[in-house]
Tab-separated table of C-alpha atoms (C1' of nucleotides) and ligand atoms in Angstrom:
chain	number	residue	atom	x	y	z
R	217	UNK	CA	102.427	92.858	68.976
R	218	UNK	CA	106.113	91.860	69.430
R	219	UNK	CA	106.851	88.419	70.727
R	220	UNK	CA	110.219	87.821	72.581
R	221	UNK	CA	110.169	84.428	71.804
R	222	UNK	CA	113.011	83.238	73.772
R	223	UNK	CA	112.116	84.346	77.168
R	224	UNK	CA	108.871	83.775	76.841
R	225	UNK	CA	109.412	79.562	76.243
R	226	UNK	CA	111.927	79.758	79.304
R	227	UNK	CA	109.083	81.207	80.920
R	228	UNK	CA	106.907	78.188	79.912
R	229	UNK	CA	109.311	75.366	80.616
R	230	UNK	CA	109.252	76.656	84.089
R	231	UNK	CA	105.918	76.199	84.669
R	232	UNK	CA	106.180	73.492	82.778
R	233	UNK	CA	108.754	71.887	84.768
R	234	UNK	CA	106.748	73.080	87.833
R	235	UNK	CA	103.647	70.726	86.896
R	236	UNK	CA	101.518	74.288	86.551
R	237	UNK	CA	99.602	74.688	83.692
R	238	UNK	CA	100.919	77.897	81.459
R	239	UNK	CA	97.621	79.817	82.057
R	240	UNK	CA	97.564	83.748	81.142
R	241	UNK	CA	98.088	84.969	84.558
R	242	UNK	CA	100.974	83.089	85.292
R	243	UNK	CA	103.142	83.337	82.667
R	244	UNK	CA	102.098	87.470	82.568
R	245	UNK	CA	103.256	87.367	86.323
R	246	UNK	CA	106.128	85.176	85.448
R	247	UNK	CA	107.194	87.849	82.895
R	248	UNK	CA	106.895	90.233	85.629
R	249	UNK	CA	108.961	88.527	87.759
R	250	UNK	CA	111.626	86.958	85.886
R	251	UNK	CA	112.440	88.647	83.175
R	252	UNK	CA	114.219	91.905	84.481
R	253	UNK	CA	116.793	90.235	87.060
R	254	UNK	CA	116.661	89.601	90.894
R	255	UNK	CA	113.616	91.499	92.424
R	256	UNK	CA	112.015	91.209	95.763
R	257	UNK	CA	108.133	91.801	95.511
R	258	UNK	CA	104.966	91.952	97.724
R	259	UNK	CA	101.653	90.861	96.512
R	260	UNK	CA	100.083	94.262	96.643
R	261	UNK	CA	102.845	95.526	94.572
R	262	UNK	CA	103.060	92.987	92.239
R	263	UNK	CA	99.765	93.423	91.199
R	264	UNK	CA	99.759	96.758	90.857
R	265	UNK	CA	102.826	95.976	88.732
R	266	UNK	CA	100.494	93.885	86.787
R	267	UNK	CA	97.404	96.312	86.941
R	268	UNK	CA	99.699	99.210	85.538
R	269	UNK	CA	101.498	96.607	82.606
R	270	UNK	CA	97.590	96.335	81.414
R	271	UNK	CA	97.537	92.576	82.674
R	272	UNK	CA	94.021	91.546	84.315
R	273	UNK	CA	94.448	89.066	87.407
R	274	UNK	CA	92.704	89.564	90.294
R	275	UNK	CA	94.837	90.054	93.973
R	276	UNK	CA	93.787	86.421	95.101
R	277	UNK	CA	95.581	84.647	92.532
R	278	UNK	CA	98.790	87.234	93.066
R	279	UNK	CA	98.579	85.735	96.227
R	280	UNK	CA	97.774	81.967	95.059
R	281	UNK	CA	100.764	82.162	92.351
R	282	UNK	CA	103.643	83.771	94.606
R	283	UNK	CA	102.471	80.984	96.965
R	284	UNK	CA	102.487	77.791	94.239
R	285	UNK	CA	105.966	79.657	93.138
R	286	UNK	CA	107.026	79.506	96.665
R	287	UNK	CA	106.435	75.315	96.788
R	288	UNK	CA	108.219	74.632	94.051
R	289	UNK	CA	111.162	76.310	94.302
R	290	UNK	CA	110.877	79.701	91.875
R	291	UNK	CA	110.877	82.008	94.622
R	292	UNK	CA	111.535	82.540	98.228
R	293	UNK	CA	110.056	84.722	100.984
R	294	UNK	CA	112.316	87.214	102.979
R	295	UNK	CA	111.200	87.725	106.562
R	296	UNK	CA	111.950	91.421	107.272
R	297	UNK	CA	108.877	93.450	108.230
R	298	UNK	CA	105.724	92.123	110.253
R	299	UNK	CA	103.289	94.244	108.168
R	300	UNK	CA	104.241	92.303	104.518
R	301	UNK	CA	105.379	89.463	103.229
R	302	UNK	CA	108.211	89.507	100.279
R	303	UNK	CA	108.669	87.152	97.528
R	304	UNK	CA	112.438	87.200	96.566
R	305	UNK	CA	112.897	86.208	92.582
R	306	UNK	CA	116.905	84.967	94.055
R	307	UNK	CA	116.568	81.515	95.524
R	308	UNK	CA	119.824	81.546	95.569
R	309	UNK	CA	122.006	81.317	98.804
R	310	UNK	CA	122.062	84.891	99.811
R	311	UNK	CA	121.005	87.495	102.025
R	312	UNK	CA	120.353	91.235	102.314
R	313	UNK	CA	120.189	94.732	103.800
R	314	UNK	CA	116.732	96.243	104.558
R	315	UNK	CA	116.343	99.782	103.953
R	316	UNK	CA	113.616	100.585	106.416
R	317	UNK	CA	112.177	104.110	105.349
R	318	UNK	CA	111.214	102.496	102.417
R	319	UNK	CA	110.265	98.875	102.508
R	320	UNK	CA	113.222	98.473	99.886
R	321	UNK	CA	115.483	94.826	99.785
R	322	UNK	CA	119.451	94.764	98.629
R	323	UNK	CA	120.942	91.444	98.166
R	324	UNK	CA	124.270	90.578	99.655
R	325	UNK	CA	125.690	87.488	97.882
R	326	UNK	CA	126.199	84.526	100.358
R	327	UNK	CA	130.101	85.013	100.216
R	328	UNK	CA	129.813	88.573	100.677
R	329	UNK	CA	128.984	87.618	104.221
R	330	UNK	CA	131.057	85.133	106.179
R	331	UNK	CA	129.484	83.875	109.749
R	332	UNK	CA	132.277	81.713	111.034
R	333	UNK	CA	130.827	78.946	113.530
R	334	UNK	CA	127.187	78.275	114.649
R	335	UNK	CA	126.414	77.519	118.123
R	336	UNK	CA	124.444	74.181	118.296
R	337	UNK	CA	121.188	74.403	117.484
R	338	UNK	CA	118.280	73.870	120.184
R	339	UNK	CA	118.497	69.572	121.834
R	340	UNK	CA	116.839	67.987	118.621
R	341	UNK	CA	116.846	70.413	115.741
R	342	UNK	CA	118.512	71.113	112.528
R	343	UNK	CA	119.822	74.307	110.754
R	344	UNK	CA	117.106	74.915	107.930
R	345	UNK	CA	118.500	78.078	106.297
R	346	UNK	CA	120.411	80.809	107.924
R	347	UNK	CA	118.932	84.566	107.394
R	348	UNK	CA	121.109	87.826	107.836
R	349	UNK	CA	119.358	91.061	107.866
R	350	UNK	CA	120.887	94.287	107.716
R	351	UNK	CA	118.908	97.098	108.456
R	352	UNK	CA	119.837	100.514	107.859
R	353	UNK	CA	118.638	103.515	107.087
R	354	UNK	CA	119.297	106.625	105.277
R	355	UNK	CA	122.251	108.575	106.721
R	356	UNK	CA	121.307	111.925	107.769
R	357	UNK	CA	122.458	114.553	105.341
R	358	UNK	CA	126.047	116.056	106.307
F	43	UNK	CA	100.090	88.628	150.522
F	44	UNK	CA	104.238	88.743	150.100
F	45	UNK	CA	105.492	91.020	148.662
F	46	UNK	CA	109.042	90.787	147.444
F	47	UNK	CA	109.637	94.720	147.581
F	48	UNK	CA	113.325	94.185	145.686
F	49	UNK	CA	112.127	93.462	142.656
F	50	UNK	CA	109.006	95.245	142.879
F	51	UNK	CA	111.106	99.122	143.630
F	52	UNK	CA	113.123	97.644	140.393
F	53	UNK	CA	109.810	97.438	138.593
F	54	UNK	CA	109.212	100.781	139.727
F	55	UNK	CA	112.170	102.336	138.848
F	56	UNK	CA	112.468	101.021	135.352
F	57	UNK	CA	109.468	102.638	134.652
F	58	UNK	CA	110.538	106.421	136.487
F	59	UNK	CA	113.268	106.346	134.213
F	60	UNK	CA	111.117	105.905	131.245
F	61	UNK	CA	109.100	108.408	131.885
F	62	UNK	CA	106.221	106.326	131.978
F	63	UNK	CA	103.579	106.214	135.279
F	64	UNK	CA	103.619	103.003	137.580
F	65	UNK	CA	100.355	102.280	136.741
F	66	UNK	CA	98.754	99.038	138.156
F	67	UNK	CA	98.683	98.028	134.514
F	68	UNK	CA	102.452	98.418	133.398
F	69	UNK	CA	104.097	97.521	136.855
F	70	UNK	CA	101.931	94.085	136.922
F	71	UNK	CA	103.141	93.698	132.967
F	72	UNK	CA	106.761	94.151	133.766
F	73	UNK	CA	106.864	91.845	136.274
F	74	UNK	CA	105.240	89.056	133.823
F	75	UNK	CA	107.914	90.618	131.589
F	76	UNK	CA	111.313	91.093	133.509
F	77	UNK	CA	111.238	88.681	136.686
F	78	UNK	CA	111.665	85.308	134.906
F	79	UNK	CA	114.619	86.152	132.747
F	80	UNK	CA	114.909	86.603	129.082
F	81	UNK	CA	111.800	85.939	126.988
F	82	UNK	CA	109.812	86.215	123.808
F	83	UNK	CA	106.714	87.120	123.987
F	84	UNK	CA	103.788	88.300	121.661
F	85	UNK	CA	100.905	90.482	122.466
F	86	UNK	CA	98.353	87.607	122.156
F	87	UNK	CA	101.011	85.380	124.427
F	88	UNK	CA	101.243	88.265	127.361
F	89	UNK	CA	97.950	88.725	127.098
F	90	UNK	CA	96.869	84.946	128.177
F	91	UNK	CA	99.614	84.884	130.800
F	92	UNK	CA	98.117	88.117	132.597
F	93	UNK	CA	95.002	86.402	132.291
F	94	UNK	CA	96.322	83.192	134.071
F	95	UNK	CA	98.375	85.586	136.373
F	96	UNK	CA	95.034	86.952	137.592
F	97	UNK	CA	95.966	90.544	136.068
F	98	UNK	CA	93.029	92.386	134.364
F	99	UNK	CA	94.286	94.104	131.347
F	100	UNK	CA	93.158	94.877	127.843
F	101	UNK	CA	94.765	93.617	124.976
F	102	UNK	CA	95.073	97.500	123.849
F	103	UNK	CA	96.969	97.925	126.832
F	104	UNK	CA	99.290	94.917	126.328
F	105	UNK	CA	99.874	96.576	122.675
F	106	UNK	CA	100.345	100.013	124.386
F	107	UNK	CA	102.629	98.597	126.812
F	108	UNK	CA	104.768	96.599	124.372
F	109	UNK	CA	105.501	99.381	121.996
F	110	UNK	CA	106.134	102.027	124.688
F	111	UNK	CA	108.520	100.035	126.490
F	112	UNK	CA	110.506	99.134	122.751
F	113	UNK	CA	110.197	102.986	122.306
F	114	UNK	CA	112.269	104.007	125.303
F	115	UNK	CA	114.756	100.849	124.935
F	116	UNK	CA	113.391	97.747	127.704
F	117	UNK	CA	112.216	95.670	125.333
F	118	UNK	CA	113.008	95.139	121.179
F	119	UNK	CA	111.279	93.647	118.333
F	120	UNK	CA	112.122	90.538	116.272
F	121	UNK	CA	110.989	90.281	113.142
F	122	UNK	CA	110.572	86.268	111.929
F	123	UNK	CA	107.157	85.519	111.269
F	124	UNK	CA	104.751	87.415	109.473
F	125	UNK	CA	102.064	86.733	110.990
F	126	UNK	CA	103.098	87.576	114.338
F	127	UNK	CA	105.221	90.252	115.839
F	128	UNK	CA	107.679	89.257	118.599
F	129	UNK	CA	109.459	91.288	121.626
F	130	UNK	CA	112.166	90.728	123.431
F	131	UNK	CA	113.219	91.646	127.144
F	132	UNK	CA	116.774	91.224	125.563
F	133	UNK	CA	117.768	94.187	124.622
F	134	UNK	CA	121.508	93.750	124.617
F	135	UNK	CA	123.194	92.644	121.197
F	136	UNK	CA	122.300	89.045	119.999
F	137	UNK	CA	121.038	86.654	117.427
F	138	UNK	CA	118.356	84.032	117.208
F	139	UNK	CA	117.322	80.719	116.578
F	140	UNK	CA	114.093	80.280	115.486
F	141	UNK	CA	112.114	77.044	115.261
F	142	UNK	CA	109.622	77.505	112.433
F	143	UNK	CA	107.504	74.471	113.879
F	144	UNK	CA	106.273	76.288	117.519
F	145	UNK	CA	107.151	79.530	116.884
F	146	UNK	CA	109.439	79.629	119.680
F	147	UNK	CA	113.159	81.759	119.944
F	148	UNK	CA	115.978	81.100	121.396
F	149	UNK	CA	118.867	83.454	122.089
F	150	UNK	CA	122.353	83.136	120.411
F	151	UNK	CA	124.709	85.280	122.484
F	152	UNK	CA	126.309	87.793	120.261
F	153	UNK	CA	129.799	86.472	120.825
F	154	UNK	CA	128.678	83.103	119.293
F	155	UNK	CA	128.396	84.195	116.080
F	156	UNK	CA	131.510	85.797	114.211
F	157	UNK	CA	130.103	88.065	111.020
F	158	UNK	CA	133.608	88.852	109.179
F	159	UNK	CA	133.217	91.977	107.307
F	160	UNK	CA	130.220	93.191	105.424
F	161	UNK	CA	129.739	95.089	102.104
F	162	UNK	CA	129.379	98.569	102.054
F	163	UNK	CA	125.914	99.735	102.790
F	164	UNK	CA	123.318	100.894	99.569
F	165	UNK	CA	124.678	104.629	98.940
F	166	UNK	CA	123.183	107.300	101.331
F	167	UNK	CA	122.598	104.843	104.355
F	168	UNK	CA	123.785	103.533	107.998
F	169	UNK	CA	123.826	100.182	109.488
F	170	UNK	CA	121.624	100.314	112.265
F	171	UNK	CA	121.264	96.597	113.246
F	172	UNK	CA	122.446	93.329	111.991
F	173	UNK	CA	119.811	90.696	112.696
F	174	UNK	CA	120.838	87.075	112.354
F	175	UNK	CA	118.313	84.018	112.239
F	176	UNK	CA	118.673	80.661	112.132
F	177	UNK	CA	116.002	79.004	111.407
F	178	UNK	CA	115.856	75.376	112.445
F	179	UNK	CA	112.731	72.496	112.599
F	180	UNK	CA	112.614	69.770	114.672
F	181	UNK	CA	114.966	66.749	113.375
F	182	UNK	CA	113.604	63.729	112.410
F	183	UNK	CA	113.468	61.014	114.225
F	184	UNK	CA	116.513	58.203	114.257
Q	68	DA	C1'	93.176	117.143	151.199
Q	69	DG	C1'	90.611	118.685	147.064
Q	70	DA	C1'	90.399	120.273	142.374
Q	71	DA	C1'	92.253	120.539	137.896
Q	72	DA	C1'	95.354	118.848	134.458
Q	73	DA	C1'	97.784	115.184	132.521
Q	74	DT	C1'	98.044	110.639	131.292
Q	75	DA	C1'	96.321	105.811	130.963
Q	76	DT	C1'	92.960	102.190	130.212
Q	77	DT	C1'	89.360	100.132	127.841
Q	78	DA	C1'	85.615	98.120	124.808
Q	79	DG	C1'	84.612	97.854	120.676
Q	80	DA	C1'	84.997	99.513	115.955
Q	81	DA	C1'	88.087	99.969	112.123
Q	82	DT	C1'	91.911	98.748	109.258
Q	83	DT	C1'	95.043	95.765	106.815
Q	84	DG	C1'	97.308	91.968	104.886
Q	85	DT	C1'	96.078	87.557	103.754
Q	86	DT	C1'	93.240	83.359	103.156
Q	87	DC	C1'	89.011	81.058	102.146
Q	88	DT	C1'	84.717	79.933	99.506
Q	89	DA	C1'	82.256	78.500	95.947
Q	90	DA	C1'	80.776	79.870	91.559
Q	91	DT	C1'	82.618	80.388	86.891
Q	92	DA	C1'	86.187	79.918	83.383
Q	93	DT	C1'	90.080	77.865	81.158
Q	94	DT	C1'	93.090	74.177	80.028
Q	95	DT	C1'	94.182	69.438	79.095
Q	96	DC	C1'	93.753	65.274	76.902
Q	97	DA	C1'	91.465	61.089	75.349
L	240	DT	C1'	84.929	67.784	71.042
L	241	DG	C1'	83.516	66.746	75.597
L	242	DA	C1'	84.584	65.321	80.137
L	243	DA	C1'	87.785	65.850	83.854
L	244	DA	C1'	91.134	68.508	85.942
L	245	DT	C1'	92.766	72.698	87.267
L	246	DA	C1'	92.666	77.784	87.653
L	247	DT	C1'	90.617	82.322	88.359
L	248	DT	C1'	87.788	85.422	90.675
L	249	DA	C1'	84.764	88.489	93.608
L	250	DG	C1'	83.755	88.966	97.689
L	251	DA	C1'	83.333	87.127	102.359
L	252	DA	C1'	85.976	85.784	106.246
L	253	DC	C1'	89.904	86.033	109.263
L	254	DA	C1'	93.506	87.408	112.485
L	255	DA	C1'	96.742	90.633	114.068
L	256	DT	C1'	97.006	95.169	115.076
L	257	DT	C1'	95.602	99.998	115.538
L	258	DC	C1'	92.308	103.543	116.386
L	259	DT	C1'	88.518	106.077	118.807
L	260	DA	C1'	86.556	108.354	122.205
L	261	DA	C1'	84.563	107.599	126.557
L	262	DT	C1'	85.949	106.605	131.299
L	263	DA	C1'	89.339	106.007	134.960
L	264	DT	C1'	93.592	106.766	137.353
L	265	DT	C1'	97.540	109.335	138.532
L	266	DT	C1'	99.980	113.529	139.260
L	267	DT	C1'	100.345	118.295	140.221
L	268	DC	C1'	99.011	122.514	142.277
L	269	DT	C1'	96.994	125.113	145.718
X	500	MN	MN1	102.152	78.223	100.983
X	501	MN	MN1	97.794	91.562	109.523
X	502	ZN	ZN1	117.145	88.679	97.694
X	503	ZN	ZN1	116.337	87.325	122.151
DNA sequence: AGAAAATATTAGAATTGTTCTAATATTTCA
DNA sequence: TGAAATATTAGAACAATTCTAATATTTTCT
């Protein structure tokens, strides 16, 4: 078996760094996740990803690790569809179009996107994070 | 009992056009719905108010109602929380705020917000919406 | 009006994404 | 190496939503 042995200790001084222990499962998900560029995941799919890559982890701890990599910072969700959450690998400023026929997210890079002033926010609140979402959907075939 | 027939023919009307009978059911839910002004409202939320409004409905029929009326246009969906799916008797073009803390929205008129250009769409599709949320929490106090 | 057809409502079961439980396993570190 | 800390897991539980199919209401037609 073939080691990349450079991505795999970035992988671990993540976790590391994270205060979670480097157990199998994560840093296989962590693989998953981080090592082929920006991707926007669900939990179902993610372990199928895993479950087809031959690793063994069972859904709840899919589910328990996007959530711990959520906390501290590795990923983000992305609020587009009520039926599924997304974990977005990009934590990053940014935001994205939302193909609906398919469930499939684009990234737009923050400057890509300029929205000029905000109206004041509700008596006694503050701006957390603004989210654009563009939805569109395949054109219809000329 | 007083009726205030104005609003009530309205009622009536609204639902002609759709296509959809005046039921007991749907006229009593638009009225919850469309006499008070804009609102966001979930299924479980609608439900409890017919309830407290003295209007015997099932919570199938509050679903029915909800996604029949988005399907012919008097109501949309917003999509912030994923645990929860939102409607809207604003059906015109506009944004949200969206504190996180109640779950509560809050309209931002579309003119309020300024989104310069955007990139060109993934190959093969359409806008169909642009969706803008900003999310705020509850500031902390002084 | 009365009968038949069309449409709507409903209770409760089913489904689905997600979270919880608590038993077992792994990892850490002295 | 052994105790303490933390993680994984199967399966149960949960909550929002949808489905089913039986009943009720509304509309249409004579
Ligand atoms: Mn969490
Ligand atoms: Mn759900
Ligand atoms: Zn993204
Ligand atoms: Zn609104």
């Amino acid at each position: 078996m073939v080691h990349d042995n450079r991505a795999f200790s970035e992988v671990l001084d993540r976790l590391r760094e994270a205060g979670l222990r480097p157990t199998r499962q994560r840093m296989a998900l962590c693989k998953l996740l981080f090592e082929k560029g920006d991707c926007h995941v669900s939990a179902e799919n993610l372990h199928a990803e895993a479950k087809s890559a031959g690793i063994k982890v069972s859904l709840a701890t899919v589910y328990n690790t996007l959530h711990q990599f959520t906390d501290v910072g590795l990923l983000r969700q992305v609020v587009v569809d009520n039926s599924r959450s997304y974990f977005d690998t990009n934590v990053t400023d940014h935001h994205h179009f939302f193909v609906e026929a398919d469930g499939h997210l684009v990234d737009i890079p923050a400057e890509a996107i300029d929205i000029g002033k905000l109206p004041k926010t509700p008596p006694g609140t503050n701006v957390d994070r603004v989210d654009v979402i563009v939805r569109v959907s395949p054109s219809r075939r000329k």
